[in-house]
Coordinates of N, CA, C and O in Angstrom, one line a residue:
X1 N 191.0 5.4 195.1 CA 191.4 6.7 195.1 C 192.7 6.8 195.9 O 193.7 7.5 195.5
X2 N 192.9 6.0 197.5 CA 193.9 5.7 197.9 C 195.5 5.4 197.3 O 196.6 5.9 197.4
X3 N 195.0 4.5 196.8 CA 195.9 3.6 195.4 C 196.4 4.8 194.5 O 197.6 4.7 194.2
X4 N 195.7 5.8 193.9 CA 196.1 6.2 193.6 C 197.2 7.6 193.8 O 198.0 8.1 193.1
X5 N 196.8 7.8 194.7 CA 197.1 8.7 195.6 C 198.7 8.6 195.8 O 199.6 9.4 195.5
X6 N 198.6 7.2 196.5 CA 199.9 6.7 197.2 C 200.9 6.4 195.9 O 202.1 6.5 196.0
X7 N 200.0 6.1 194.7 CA 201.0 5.5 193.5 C 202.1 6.8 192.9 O 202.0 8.0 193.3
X8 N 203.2 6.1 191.8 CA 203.9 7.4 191.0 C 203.2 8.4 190.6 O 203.5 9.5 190.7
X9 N 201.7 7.8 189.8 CA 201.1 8.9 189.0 C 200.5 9.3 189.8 O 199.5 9.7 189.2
X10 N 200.2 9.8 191.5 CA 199.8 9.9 191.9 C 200.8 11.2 192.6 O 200.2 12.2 193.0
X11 N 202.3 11.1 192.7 CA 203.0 11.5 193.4 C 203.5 12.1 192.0 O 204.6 12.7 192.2
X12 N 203.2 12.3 190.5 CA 203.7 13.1 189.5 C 202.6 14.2 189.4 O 202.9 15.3 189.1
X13 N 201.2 13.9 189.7 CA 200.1 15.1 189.6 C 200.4 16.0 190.9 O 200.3 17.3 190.6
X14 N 200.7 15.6 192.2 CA 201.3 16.5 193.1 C 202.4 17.1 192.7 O 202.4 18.2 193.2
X15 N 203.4 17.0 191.9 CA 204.4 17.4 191.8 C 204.1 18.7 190.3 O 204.7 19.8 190.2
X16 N 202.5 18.0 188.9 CA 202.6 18.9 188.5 C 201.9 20.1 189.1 O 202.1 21.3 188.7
X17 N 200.9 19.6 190.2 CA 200.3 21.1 190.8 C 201.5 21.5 192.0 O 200.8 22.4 192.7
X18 N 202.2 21.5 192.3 CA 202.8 22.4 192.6 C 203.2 23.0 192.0 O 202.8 24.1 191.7
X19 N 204.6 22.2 191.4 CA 205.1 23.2 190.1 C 205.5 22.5 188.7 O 206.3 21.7 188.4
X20 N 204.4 23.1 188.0 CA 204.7 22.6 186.5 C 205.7 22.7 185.7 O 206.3 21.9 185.0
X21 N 205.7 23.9 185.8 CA 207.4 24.1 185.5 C 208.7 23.1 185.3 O 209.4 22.7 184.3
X22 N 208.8 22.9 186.8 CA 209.3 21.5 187.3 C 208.9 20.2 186.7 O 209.8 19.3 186.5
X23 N 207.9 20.0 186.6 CA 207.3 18.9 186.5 C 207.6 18.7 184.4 O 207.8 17.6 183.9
X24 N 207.6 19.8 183.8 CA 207.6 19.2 182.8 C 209.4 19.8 182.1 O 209.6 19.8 180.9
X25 N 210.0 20.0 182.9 CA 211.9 20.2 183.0 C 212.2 18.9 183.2 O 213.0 18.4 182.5
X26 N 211.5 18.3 184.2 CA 212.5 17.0 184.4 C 211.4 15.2 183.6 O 211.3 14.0 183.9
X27 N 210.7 16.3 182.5 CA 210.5 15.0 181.7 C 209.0 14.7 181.6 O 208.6 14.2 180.6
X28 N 208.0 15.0 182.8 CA 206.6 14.6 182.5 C 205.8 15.4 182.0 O 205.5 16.6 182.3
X29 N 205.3 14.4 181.0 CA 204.1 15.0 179.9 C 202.8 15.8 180.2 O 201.7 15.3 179.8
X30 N 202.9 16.8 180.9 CA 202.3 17.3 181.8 C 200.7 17.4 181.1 O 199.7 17.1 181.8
X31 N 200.7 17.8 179.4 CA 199.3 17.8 179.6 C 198.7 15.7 179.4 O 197.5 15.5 179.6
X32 N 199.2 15.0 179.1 CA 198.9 13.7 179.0 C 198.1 13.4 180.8 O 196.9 13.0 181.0
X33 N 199.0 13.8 181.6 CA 198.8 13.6 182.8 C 197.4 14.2 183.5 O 196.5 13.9 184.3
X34 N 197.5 15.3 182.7 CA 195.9 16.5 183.3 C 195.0 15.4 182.2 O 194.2 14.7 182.7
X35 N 195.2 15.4 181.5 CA 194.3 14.3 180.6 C 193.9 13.3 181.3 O 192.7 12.9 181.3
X36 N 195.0 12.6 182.0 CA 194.5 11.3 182.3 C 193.6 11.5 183.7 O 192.6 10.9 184.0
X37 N 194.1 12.4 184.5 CA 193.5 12.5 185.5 C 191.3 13.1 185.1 O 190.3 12.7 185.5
X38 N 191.7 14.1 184.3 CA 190.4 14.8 184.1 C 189.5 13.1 183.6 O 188.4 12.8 184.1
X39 N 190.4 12.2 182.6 CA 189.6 11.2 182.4 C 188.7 10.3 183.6 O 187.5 10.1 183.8
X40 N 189.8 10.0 184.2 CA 189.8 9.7 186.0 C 188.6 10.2 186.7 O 187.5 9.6 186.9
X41 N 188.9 11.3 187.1 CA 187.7 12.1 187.7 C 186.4 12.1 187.3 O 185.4 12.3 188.1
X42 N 186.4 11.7 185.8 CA 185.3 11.7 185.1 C 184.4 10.5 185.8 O 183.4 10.5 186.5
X43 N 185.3 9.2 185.1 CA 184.6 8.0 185.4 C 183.9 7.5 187.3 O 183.1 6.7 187.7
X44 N 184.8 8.6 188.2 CA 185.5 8.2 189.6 C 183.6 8.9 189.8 O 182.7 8.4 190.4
X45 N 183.6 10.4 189.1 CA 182.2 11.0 189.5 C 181.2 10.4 188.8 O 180.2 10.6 189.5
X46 N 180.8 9.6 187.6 CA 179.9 8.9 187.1 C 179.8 7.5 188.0 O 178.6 6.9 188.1
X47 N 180.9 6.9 188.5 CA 179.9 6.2 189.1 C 179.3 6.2 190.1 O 178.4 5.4 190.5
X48 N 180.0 7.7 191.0 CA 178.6 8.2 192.2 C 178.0 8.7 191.8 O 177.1 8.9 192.5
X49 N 177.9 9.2 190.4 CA 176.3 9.0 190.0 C 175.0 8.5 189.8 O 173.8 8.9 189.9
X50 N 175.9 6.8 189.3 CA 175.0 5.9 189.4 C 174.7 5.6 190.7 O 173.5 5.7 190.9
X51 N 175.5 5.3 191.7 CA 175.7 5.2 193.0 C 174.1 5.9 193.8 O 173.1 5.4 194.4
X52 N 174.4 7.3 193.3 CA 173.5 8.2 194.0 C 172.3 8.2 193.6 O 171.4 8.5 194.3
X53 N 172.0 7.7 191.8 CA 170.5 7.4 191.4 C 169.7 6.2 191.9 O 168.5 6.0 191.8
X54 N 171.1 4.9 192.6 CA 170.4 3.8 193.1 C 170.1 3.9 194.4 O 169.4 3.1 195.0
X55 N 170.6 4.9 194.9 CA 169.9 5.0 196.4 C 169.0 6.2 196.2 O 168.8 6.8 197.3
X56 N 168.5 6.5 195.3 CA 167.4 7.4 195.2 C 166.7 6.5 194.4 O 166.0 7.3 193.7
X57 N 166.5 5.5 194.0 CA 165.4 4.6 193.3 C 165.4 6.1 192.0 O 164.3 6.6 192.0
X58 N 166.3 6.7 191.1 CA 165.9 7.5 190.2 C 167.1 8.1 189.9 O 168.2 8.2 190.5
X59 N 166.5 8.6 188.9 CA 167.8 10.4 188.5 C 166.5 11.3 188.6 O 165.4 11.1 188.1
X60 N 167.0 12.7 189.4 CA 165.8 13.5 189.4 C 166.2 14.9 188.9 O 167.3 15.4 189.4
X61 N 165.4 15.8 188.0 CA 166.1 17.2 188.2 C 167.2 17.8 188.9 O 168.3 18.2 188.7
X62 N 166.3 17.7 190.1 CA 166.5 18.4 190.9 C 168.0 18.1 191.1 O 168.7 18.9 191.8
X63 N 168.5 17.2 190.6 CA 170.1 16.5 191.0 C 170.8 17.9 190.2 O 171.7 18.5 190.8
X64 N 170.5 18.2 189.3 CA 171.2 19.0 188.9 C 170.8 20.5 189.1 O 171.1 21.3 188.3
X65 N 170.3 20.7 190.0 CA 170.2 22.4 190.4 C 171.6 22.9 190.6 O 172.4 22.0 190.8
X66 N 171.9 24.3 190.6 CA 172.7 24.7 190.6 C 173.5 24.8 192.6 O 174.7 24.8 192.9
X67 N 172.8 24.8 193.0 CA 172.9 24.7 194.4 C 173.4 23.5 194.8 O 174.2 23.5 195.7
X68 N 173.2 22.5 194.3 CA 173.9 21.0 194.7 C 175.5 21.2 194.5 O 176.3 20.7 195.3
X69 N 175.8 22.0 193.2 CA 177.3 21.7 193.1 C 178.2 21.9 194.0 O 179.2 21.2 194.2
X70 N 177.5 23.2 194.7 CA 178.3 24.1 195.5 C 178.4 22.9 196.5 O 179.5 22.8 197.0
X71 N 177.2 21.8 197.0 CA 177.8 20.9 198.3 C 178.8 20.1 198.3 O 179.1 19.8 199.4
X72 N 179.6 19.5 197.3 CA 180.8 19.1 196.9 C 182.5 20.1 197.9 O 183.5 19.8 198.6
X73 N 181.8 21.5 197.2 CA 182.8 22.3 197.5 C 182.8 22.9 199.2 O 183.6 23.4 199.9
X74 N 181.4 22.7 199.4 CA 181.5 22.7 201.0 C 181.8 21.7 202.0 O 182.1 21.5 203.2
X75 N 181.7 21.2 201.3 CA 182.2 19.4 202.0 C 183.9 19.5 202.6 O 184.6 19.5 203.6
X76 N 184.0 19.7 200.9 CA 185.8 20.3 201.2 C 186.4 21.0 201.8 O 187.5 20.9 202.3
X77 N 185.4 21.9 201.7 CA 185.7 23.6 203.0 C 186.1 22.9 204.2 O 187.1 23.0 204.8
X78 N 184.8 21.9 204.4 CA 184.6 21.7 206.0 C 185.8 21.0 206.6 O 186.6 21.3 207.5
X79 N 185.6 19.8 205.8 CA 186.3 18.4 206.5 C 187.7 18.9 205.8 O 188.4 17.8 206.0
X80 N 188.6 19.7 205.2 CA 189.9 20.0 204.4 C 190.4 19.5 203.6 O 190.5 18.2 203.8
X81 N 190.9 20.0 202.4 CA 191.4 19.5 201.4 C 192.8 18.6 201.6 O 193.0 17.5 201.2
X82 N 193.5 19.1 202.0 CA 194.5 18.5 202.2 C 194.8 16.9 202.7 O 195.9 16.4 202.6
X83 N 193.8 16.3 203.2 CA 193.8 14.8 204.1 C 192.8 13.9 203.4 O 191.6 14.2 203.5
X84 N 193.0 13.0 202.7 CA 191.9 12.0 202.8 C 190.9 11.7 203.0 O 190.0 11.2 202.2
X85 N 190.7 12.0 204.1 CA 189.6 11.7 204.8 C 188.7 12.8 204.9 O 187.6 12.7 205.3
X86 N 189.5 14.6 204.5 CA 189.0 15.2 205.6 C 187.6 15.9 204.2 O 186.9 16.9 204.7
X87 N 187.1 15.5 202.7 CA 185.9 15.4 202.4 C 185.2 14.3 203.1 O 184.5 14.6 204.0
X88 N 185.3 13.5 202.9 CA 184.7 12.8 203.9 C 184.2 12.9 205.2 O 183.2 12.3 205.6
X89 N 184.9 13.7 206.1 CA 184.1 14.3 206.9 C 183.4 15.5 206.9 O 182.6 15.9 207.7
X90 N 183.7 16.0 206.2 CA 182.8 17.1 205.5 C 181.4 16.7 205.2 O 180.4 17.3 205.6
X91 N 181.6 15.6 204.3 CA 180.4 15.4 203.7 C 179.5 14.8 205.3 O 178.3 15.0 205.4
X92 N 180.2 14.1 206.2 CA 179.5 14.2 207.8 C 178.6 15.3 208.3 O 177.4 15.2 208.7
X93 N 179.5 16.5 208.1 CA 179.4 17.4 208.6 C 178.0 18.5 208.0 O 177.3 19.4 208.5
X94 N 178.1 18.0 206.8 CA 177.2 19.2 206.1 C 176.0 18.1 206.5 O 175.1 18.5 207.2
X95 N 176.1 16.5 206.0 CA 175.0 16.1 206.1 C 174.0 16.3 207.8 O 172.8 16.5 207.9
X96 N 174.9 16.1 208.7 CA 174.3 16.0 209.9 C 174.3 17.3 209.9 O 173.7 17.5 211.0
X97 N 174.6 18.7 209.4 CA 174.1 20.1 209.6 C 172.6 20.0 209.4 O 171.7 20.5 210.1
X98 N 172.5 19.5 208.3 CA 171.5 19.9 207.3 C 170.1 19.0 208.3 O 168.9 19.4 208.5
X99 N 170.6 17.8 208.6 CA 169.7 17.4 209.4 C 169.0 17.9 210.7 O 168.0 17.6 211.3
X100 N 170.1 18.6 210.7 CA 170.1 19.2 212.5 C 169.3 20.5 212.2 O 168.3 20.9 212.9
X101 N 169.8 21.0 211.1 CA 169.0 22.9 211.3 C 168.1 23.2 210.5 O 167.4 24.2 210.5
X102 N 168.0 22.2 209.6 CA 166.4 21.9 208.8 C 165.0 21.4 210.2 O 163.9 21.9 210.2
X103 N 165.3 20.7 210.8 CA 164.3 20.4 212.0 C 164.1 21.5 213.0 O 163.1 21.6 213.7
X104 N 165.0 22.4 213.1 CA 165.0 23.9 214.2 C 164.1 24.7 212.6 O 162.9 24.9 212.6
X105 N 164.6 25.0 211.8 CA 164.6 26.2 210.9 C 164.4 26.0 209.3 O 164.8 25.0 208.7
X106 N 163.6 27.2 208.6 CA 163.9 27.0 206.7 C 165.2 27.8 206.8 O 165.5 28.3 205.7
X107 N 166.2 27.9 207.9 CA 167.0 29.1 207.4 C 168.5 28.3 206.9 O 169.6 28.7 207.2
X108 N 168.1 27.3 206.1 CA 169.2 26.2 206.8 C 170.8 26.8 205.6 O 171.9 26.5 205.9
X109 N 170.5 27.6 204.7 CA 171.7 28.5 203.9 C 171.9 29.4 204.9 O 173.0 29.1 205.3
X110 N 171.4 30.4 205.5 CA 171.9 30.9 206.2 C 173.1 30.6 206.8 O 174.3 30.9 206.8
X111 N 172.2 29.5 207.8 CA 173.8 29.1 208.6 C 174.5 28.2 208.1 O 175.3 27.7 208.8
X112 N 174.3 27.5 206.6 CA 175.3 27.1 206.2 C 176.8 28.2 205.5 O 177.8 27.9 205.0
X113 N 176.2 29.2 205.8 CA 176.8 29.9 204.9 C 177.5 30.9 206.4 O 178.5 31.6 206.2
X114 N 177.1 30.7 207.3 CA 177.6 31.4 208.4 C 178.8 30.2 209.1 O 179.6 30.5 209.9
X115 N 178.6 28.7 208.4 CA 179.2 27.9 209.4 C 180.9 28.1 208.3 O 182.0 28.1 208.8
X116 N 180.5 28.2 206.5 CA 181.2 28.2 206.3 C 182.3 29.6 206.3 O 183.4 29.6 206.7
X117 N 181.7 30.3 205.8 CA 182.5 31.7 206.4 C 183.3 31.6 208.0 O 184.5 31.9 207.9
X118 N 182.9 31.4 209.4 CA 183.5 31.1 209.8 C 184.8 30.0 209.7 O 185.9 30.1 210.2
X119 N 184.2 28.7 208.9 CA 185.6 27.8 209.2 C 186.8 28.7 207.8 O 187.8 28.2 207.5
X120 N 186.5 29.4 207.6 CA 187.7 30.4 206.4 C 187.9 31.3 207.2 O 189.1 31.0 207.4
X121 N 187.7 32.1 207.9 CA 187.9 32.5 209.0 C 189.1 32.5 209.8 O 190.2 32.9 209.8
X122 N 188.3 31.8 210.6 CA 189.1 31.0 211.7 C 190.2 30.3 211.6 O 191.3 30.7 212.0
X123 N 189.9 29.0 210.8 CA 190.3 27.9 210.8 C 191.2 27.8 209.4 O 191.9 26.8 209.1
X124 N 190.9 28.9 208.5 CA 191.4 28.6 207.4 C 191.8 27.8 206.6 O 192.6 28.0 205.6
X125 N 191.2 26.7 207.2 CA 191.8 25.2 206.4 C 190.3 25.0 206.5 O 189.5 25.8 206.7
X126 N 190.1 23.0 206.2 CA 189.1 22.4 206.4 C 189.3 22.0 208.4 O 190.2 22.5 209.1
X127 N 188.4 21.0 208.9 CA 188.5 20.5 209.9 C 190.0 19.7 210.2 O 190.8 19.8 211.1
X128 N 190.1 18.8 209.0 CA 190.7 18.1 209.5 C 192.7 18.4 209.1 O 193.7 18.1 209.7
X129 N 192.5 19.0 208.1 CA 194.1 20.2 208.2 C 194.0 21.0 209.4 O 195.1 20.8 210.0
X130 N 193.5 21.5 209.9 CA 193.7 22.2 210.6 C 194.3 21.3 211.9 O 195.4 21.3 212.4
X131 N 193.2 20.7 212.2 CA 194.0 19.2 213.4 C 195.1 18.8 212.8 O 196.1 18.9 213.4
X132 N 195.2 18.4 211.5 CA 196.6 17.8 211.4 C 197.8 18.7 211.7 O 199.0 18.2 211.9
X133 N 197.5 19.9 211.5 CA 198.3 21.1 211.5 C 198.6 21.3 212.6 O 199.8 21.4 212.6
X134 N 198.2 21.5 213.5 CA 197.8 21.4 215.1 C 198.6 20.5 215.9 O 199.3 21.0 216.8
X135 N 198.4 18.7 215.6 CA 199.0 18.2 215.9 C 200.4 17.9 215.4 O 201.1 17.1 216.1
X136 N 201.0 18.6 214.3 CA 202.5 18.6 213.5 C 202.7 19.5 214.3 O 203.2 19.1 215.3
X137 N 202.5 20.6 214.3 CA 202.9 21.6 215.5 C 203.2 21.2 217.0 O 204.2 21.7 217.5
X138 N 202.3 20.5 217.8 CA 202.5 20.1 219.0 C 203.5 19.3 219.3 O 204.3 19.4 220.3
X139 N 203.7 18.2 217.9 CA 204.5 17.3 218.4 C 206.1 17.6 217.8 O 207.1 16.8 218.0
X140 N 206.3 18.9 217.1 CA 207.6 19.3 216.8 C 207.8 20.1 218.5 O 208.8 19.9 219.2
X141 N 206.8 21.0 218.7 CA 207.3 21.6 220.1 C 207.7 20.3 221.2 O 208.7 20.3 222.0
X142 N 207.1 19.7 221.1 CA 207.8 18.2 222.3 C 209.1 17.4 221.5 O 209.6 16.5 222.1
X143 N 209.5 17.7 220.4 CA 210.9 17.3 219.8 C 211.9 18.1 220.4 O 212.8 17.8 221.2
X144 N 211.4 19.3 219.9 CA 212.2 20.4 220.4 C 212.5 20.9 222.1 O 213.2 21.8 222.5
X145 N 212.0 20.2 222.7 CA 211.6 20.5 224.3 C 212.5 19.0 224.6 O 213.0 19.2 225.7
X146 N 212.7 17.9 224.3 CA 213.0 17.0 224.4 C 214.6 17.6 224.0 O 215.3 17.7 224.9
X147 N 215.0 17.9 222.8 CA 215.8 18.2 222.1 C 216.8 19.1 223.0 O 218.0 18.8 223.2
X148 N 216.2 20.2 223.7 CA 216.8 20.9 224.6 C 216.9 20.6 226.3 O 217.7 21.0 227.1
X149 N 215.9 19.7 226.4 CA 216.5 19.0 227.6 C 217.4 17.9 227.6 O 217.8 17.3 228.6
X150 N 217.8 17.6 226.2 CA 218.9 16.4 226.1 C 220.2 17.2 226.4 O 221.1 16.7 227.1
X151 N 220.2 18.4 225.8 CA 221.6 19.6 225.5 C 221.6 20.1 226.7 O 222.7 20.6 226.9
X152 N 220.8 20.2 227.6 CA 220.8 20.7 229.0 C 221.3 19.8 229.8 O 222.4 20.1 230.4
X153 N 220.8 18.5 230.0 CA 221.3 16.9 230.5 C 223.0 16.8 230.3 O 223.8 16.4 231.1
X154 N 223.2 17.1 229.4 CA 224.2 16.7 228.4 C 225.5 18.1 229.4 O 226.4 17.7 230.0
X155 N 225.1 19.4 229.1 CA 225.8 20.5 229.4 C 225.7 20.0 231.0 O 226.7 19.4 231.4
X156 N 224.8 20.0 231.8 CA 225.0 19.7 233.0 C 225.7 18.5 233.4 O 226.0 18.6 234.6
X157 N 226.1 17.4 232.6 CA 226.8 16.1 233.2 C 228.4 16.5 233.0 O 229.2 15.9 233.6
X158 N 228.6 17.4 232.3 CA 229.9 17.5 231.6 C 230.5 18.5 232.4 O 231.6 18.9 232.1

């Protein structure tokens, strides 16, 4: 997923979700590309399928309740869409919720539904946009603080 991420076609699907427009002005086959990707996705989620029926010794109903889908999209909530990593810590996050407020409570939607409304809220990103956001901010203010104590340095020697 990395790989592709980092690759052209990787850096042409960003370009057509920003702007397609763009994207198909300066030449790419925009729906070939949603094609190839949707194919992508397909095979990328069938084999955590299989994945997920071998560590369940099965395929079960219940895999497809309507409720499971939504954990995908809370995953994302949590850990942010934006970073690599940051479903992946999502999927941390929900999992160790679930373990933690299921042993206190049956109320365990509730406050999953209270943890996610706050991180929209608040945080309006996932976890880990928001840190990254956080930290691009801090370290432009120490550019800029550096920046002006050079011009200060600089006005004072002269």
């Amino acid at each position: 997923m990395r790989a592709v991420v980092l690759s052209p076609f990787g850096a042409a699907l960003r370009l057509i979700r920003d702007n397609e427009a763009r994207a198909t002005a300066i030449g790419i086959d925009v729906n070939a590309y949603k094609f190839a990707v949707f194919v992508l996705s397909g095979a990328i989620a069938s084999v955590a399928g299989v994945l997920m029926c071998v560590h369940n010794s099965g395929a079960f109903p219940e895999f497809a309740y309507w409720t499971v889908s939504g954990d995908g999209i809370f995953m994302v909530m949590l850990g942010g869409a934006q970073t690599f990593l940051g479903p992946v810590l999502g999927a941390v996050l929900l999992t160790a919720m679930n373990n933690v407020v299921t042993s206190y409570t049956a109320h365990y939607g509730l406050f999953l539904g209270a943890t996610i409304l706050l991180t929209v809220l608040v945080l309006k990103k996932g976890l880990l946009d928001f840190l990254r956001d956080r930290l691009a901010q801090r370290s432009a203010r120490a550019r800029a603080t550096r920046i002006v104590s050079r011009e200060r340095h600089v006005d004072a020697a002269s």
